Structure formats: C-alpha cells, structure tokens
C-alpha cells in the first residue's frame, strides 16, 4: 500500500519537533519575509502592525535559538561518535 509505506519506520531526528535544521531554517526565512511584509504594509492599523511585528520578532528569536541548539546537538553527536572510538581503543 503506497499511502502508508512509511507507517512502520521511525523518522530521523531528535524529537525536538519542527524537523531538521533545514526545516527550521526555512521557517526562519518565512518569518523574516513575514516581518518584512508587515513593515512595508502601510495600510495596516498601527496597533495591529506593532502586535504582529512583536510576534514575528519573538518567533524569529525562538527559531534562531532552536537552530543554534540543533547545531550544537549535531556537533556533540558527531564528536561523541568520533571520540568514542579513541576512548575504547
């Protein structure tokens, strides 16, 4: 059955949610575009514009933190496998 050929397989990832580093970077890019559109929109009410701007900025900060945590985790995983071999040589 084609529709559930991945049903029994585990997904690669750490369980942090949000997919891999590439998916997080795509979300970050989208949020930056959204912020740019908010800032360029002159027809929007100022209070609504400020609220959306603040929300987009907090989302961007969260995504940047997730990306840096993911990069750190990937580096730790790489180093753990590399130096595990040396430790048990």
Short mmCIF file of N, CA and C in Angstrom, two decimals:
data_model
loop_
_atom_site.label_atom_id
_atom_site.label_comp_id
_atom_site.label_asym_id
_atom_site.label_seq_id
_atom_site.Cartn_x
_atom_site.Cartn_y
_atom_site.Cartn_z
N UNK A 1 0.84 -1.19 0.00
CA UNK A 1 0.00 0.00 0.00
C UNK A 1 0.88 1.25 0.00
N UNK A 2 0.72 2.10 -0.99
CA UNK A 2 1.57 3.27 -1.12
C UNK A 2 1.31 4.32 -0.06
N UNK A 3 0.09 4.44 0.40
CA UNK A 3 -0.25 5.53 1.31
C UNK A 3 0.41 5.40 2.67
N UNK A 4 0.70 4.19 3.11
CA UNK A 4 1.31 4.05 4.43
C UNK A 4 2.61 3.26 4.38
N UNK A 5 3.40 3.46 3.34
CA UNK A 5 4.65 2.74 3.22
C UNK A 5 5.67 3.18 4.28
N UNK A 6 5.48 4.35 4.88
CA UNK A 6 6.38 4.84 5.92
C UNK A 6 5.79 4.66 7.31
N UNK A 7 4.67 3.95 7.42
CA UNK A 7 3.96 3.86 8.68
C UNK A 7 4.78 3.20 9.77
N UNK A 8 5.53 2.16 9.46
CA UNK A 8 6.27 1.45 10.48
C UNK A 8 7.68 1.94 10.70
N UNK A 9 8.12 2.91 9.94
CA UNK A 9 9.51 3.37 10.03
C UNK A 9 9.61 4.57 10.95
N UNK A 10 10.73 4.64 11.66
CA UNK A 10 10.98 5.79 12.52
C UNK A 10 11.50 6.96 11.69
N UNK A 11 11.16 8.15 12.12
CA UNK A 11 11.70 9.34 11.47
C UNK A 11 13.05 9.65 12.06
N UNK A 12 13.95 10.18 11.25
CA UNK A 12 15.22 10.65 11.75
C UNK A 12 15.01 11.96 12.47
N UNK A 13 15.66 12.15 13.58
CA UNK A 13 15.54 13.40 14.30
C UNK A 13 15.68 13.16 15.78
N UNK A 14 15.71 14.24 16.52
CA UNK A 14 15.98 14.14 17.94
C UNK A 14 14.73 14.20 18.78
N UNK A 15 13.57 14.40 18.17
CA UNK A 15 12.36 14.51 18.95
C UNK A 15 12.10 15.92 19.44
N UNK A 16 12.90 16.88 19.00
CA UNK A 16 12.70 18.26 19.42
C UNK A 16 11.46 18.85 18.76
N UNK A 17 11.02 18.27 17.68
CA UNK A 17 9.90 18.82 16.95
C UNK A 17 10.37 19.84 15.95
N UNK A 18 9.63 20.06 14.91
CA UNK A 18 10.00 21.06 13.94
C UNK A 18 10.91 20.55 12.85
N UNK A 19 11.20 19.27 12.85
CA UNK A 19 12.02 18.71 11.79
C UNK A 19 13.49 18.99 11.97
N UNK A 20 14.23 18.89 10.91
CA UNK A 20 15.67 19.08 10.96
C UNK A 20 16.07 20.53 10.90
N UNK A 21 17.37 20.71 10.80
CA UNK A 21 17.92 22.07 10.76
C UNK A 21 17.45 22.81 9.52
N UNK A 22 17.34 22.10 8.40
CA UNK A 22 16.88 22.74 7.16
C UNK A 22 15.45 23.24 7.28
N UNK A 23 14.59 22.45 7.92
CA UNK A 23 13.20 22.87 8.10
C UNK A 23 13.12 24.10 8.99
N UNK A 24 13.95 24.14 10.02
CA UNK A 24 13.96 25.30 10.91
C UNK A 24 14.45 26.55 10.17
N UNK A 25 15.46 26.36 9.32
CA UNK A 25 15.96 27.50 8.55
C UNK A 25 14.91 28.01 7.58
N UNK A 26 14.12 27.10 7.01
CA UNK A 26 13.04 27.52 6.11
C UNK A 26 11.98 28.30 6.87
N UNK A 27 11.65 27.84 8.09
CA UNK A 27 10.68 28.57 8.91
C UNK A 27 11.21 29.97 9.25
N UNK A 28 12.50 30.04 9.58
CA UNK A 28 13.11 31.33 9.90
C UNK A 28 13.04 32.27 8.70
N UNK A 29 13.33 31.75 7.54
CA UNK A 29 13.27 32.56 6.32
C UNK A 29 11.84 33.08 6.09
N UNK A 30 10.87 32.21 6.32
CA UNK A 30 9.47 32.62 6.16
C UNK A 30 9.07 33.70 7.15
N UNK A 31 9.53 33.57 8.39
CA UNK A 31 9.20 34.59 9.41
C UNK A 31 9.86 35.92 9.08
N UNK A 32 11.08 35.87 8.54
CA UNK A 32 11.74 37.12 8.15
C UNK A 32 11.01 37.79 7.01
N UNK A 33 10.51 36.99 6.08
CA UNK A 33 9.69 37.54 4.98
C UNK A 33 8.42 38.17 5.53
N UNK A 34 7.80 37.46 6.47
CA UNK A 34 6.56 37.97 7.07
C UNK A 34 6.82 39.30 7.76
N UNK A 35 7.92 39.40 8.50
CA UNK A 35 8.27 40.65 9.18
C UNK A 35 8.50 41.77 8.16
N UNK A 36 9.17 41.44 7.07
CA UNK A 36 9.41 42.43 6.03
C UNK A 36 8.10 42.94 5.44
N UNK A 37 7.17 42.03 5.19
CA UNK A 37 5.87 42.42 4.65
C UNK A 37 5.08 43.27 5.63
N UNK A 38 5.18 42.96 6.91
CA UNK A 38 4.48 43.74 7.94
C UNK A 38 5.04 45.17 7.95
N UNK A 39 6.35 45.29 7.89
CA UNK A 39 6.97 46.62 7.95
C UNK A 39 6.67 47.45 6.71
N UNK A 40 6.48 46.80 5.57
CA UNK A 40 6.22 47.52 4.33
C UNK A 40 4.75 47.88 4.15
N UNK A 41 3.87 47.19 4.88
CA UNK A 41 2.44 47.41 4.72
C UNK A 41 2.04 48.71 5.42
N UNK A 42 1.62 49.70 4.64
CA UNK A 42 1.24 50.99 5.21
C UNK A 42 -0.26 51.09 5.47
N UNK A 43 -1.04 50.15 4.95
CA UNK A 43 -2.49 50.18 5.12
C UNK A 43 -2.93 49.61 6.45
N UNK A 44 -2.04 48.90 7.14
CA UNK A 44 -2.39 48.23 8.38
C UNK A 44 -2.46 49.23 9.53
N UNK A 45 -3.39 48.98 10.45
CA UNK A 45 -3.53 49.78 11.66
C UNK A 45 -2.23 49.69 12.48
N UNK A 46 -1.81 50.79 13.08
CA UNK A 46 -0.53 50.83 13.79
C UNK A 46 -0.48 49.86 14.97
N UNK A 47 -1.57 49.74 15.73
CA UNK A 47 -1.54 48.83 16.88
C UNK A 47 -1.45 47.38 16.41
N UNK A 48 -2.17 47.06 15.34
CA UNK A 48 -2.10 45.71 14.78
C UNK A 48 -0.72 45.45 14.20
N UNK A 49 -0.17 46.47 13.54
CA UNK A 49 1.17 46.35 12.95
C UNK A 49 2.21 46.10 14.04
N UNK A 50 2.12 46.84 15.14
CA UNK A 50 3.07 46.67 16.25
C UNK A 50 2.94 45.28 16.88
N UNK A 51 1.71 44.81 17.05
CA UNK A 51 1.49 43.50 17.65
C UNK A 51 2.05 42.39 16.75
N UNK A 52 1.78 42.48 15.46
CA UNK A 52 2.30 41.46 14.54
C UNK A 52 3.82 41.53 14.43
N UNK A 53 4.36 42.73 14.47
CA UNK A 53 5.81 42.89 14.41
C UNK A 53 6.46 42.26 15.63
N UNK A 54 5.89 42.52 16.80
CA UNK A 54 6.44 41.96 18.04
C UNK A 54 6.36 40.43 18.02
N UNK A 55 5.23 39.89 17.55
CA UNK A 55 5.06 38.44 17.48
C UNK A 55 6.06 37.82 16.51
N UNK A 56 6.24 38.45 15.35
CA UNK A 56 7.19 37.93 14.36
C UNK A 56 8.61 37.97 14.90
N UNK A 57 8.96 39.03 15.61
CA UNK A 57 10.31 39.14 16.17
C UNK A 57 10.56 38.08 17.24
N UNK A 58 9.56 37.81 18.09
CA UNK A 58 9.74 36.76 19.10
C UNK A 58 9.84 35.39 18.44
N UNK A 59 9.06 35.16 17.38
CA UNK A 59 9.16 33.89 16.65
C UNK A 59 10.54 33.72 16.03
N UNK A 60 11.08 34.81 15.49
CA UNK A 60 12.41 34.76 14.88
C UNK A 60 13.47 34.43 15.93
N UNK A 61 13.37 35.04 17.10
CA UNK A 61 14.34 34.76 18.17
C UNK A 61 14.25 33.30 18.62
N UNK A 62 13.02 32.78 18.73
CA UNK A 62 12.84 31.38 19.13
C UNK A 62 13.43 30.43 18.09
N UNK A 63 13.18 30.72 16.83
CA UNK A 63 13.72 29.86 15.77
C UNK A 63 15.24 29.90 15.73
N UNK A 64 15.82 31.08 15.92
CA UNK A 64 17.28 31.19 15.94
C UNK A 64 17.85 30.39 17.11
N UNK A 65 17.17 30.42 18.26
CA UNK A 65 17.63 29.65 19.41
C UNK A 65 17.54 28.15 19.13
N UNK A 66 16.45 27.73 18.47
CA UNK A 66 16.29 26.31 18.12
C UNK A 66 17.36 25.86 17.14
N UNK A 67 17.68 26.72 16.17
CA UNK A 67 18.70 26.38 15.18
C UNK A 67 20.06 26.24 15.85
N UNK A 68 20.42 27.17 16.73
CA UNK A 68 21.72 27.08 17.40
C UNK A 68 21.78 25.87 18.31
N UNK A 69 20.67 25.53 18.98
CA UNK A 69 20.64 24.33 19.82
C UNK A 69 20.80 23.08 18.96
N UNK A 70 20.15 23.08 17.82
CA UNK A 70 20.25 21.92 16.92
C UNK A 70 21.67 21.76 16.38
N UNK A 71 22.31 22.87 16.02
CA UNK A 71 23.70 22.81 15.54
C UNK A 71 24.63 22.30 16.62
N UNK A 72 24.43 22.78 17.86
CA UNK A 72 25.25 22.32 18.98
C UNK A 72 25.04 20.83 19.24
N UNK A 73 23.79 20.39 19.18
CA UNK A 73 23.48 18.98 19.39
C UNK A 73 24.10 18.10 18.31
N UNK A 74 24.03 18.56 17.06
CA UNK A 74 24.63 17.80 15.96
C UNK A 74 26.14 17.69 16.13
N UNK A 75 26.77 18.79 16.55
CA UNK A 75 28.22 18.78 16.77
C UNK A 75 28.59 17.84 17.92
N UNK A 76 27.81 17.88 19.00
CA UNK A 76 28.07 16.98 20.13
C UNK A 76 27.93 15.52 19.72
N UNK A 77 26.92 15.24 18.91
CA UNK A 77 26.70 13.87 18.44
C UNK A 77 27.88 13.41 17.57
N UNK A 78 28.34 14.30 16.68
CA UNK A 78 29.46 13.97 15.81
C UNK A 78 30.72 13.71 16.62
N UNK A 79 30.99 14.58 17.59
CA UNK A 79 32.19 14.41 18.41
C UNK A 79 32.09 13.18 19.31
N UNK A 80 30.90 12.87 19.80
CA UNK A 80 30.74 11.70 20.65
C UNK A 80 31.06 10.42 19.89
N UNK A 81 30.61 10.32 18.66
CA UNK A 81 30.90 9.12 17.89
C UNK A 81 32.36 9.07 17.50
N UNK A 82 32.96 10.22 17.21
CA UNK A 82 34.37 10.26 16.81
C UNK A 82 35.27 9.84 17.97
N UNK A 83 35.06 10.42 19.14
CA UNK A 83 35.97 10.18 20.26
C UNK A 83 35.60 8.96 21.08
N UNK A 84 34.45 8.36 20.85
CA UNK A 84 34.10 7.10 21.49
C UNK A 84 35.08 6.02 21.05
N UNK A 85 35.46 6.05 19.80
CA UNK A 85 36.39 5.07 19.25
C UNK A 85 37.75 5.17 19.93
N UNK A 86 38.21 6.39 20.17
CA UNK A 86 39.52 6.61 20.79
C UNK A 86 39.50 6.14 22.24
N UNK A 87 38.41 6.40 22.93
CA UNK A 87 38.30 6.06 24.34
C UNK A 87 38.38 4.53 24.55
N UNK A 88 37.82 3.77 23.63
CA UNK A 88 37.78 2.32 23.77
C UNK A 88 38.74 1.62 22.82
N UNK A 89 39.85 2.28 22.48
CA UNK A 89 40.83 1.71 21.59
C UNK A 89 41.66 0.66 22.31
#
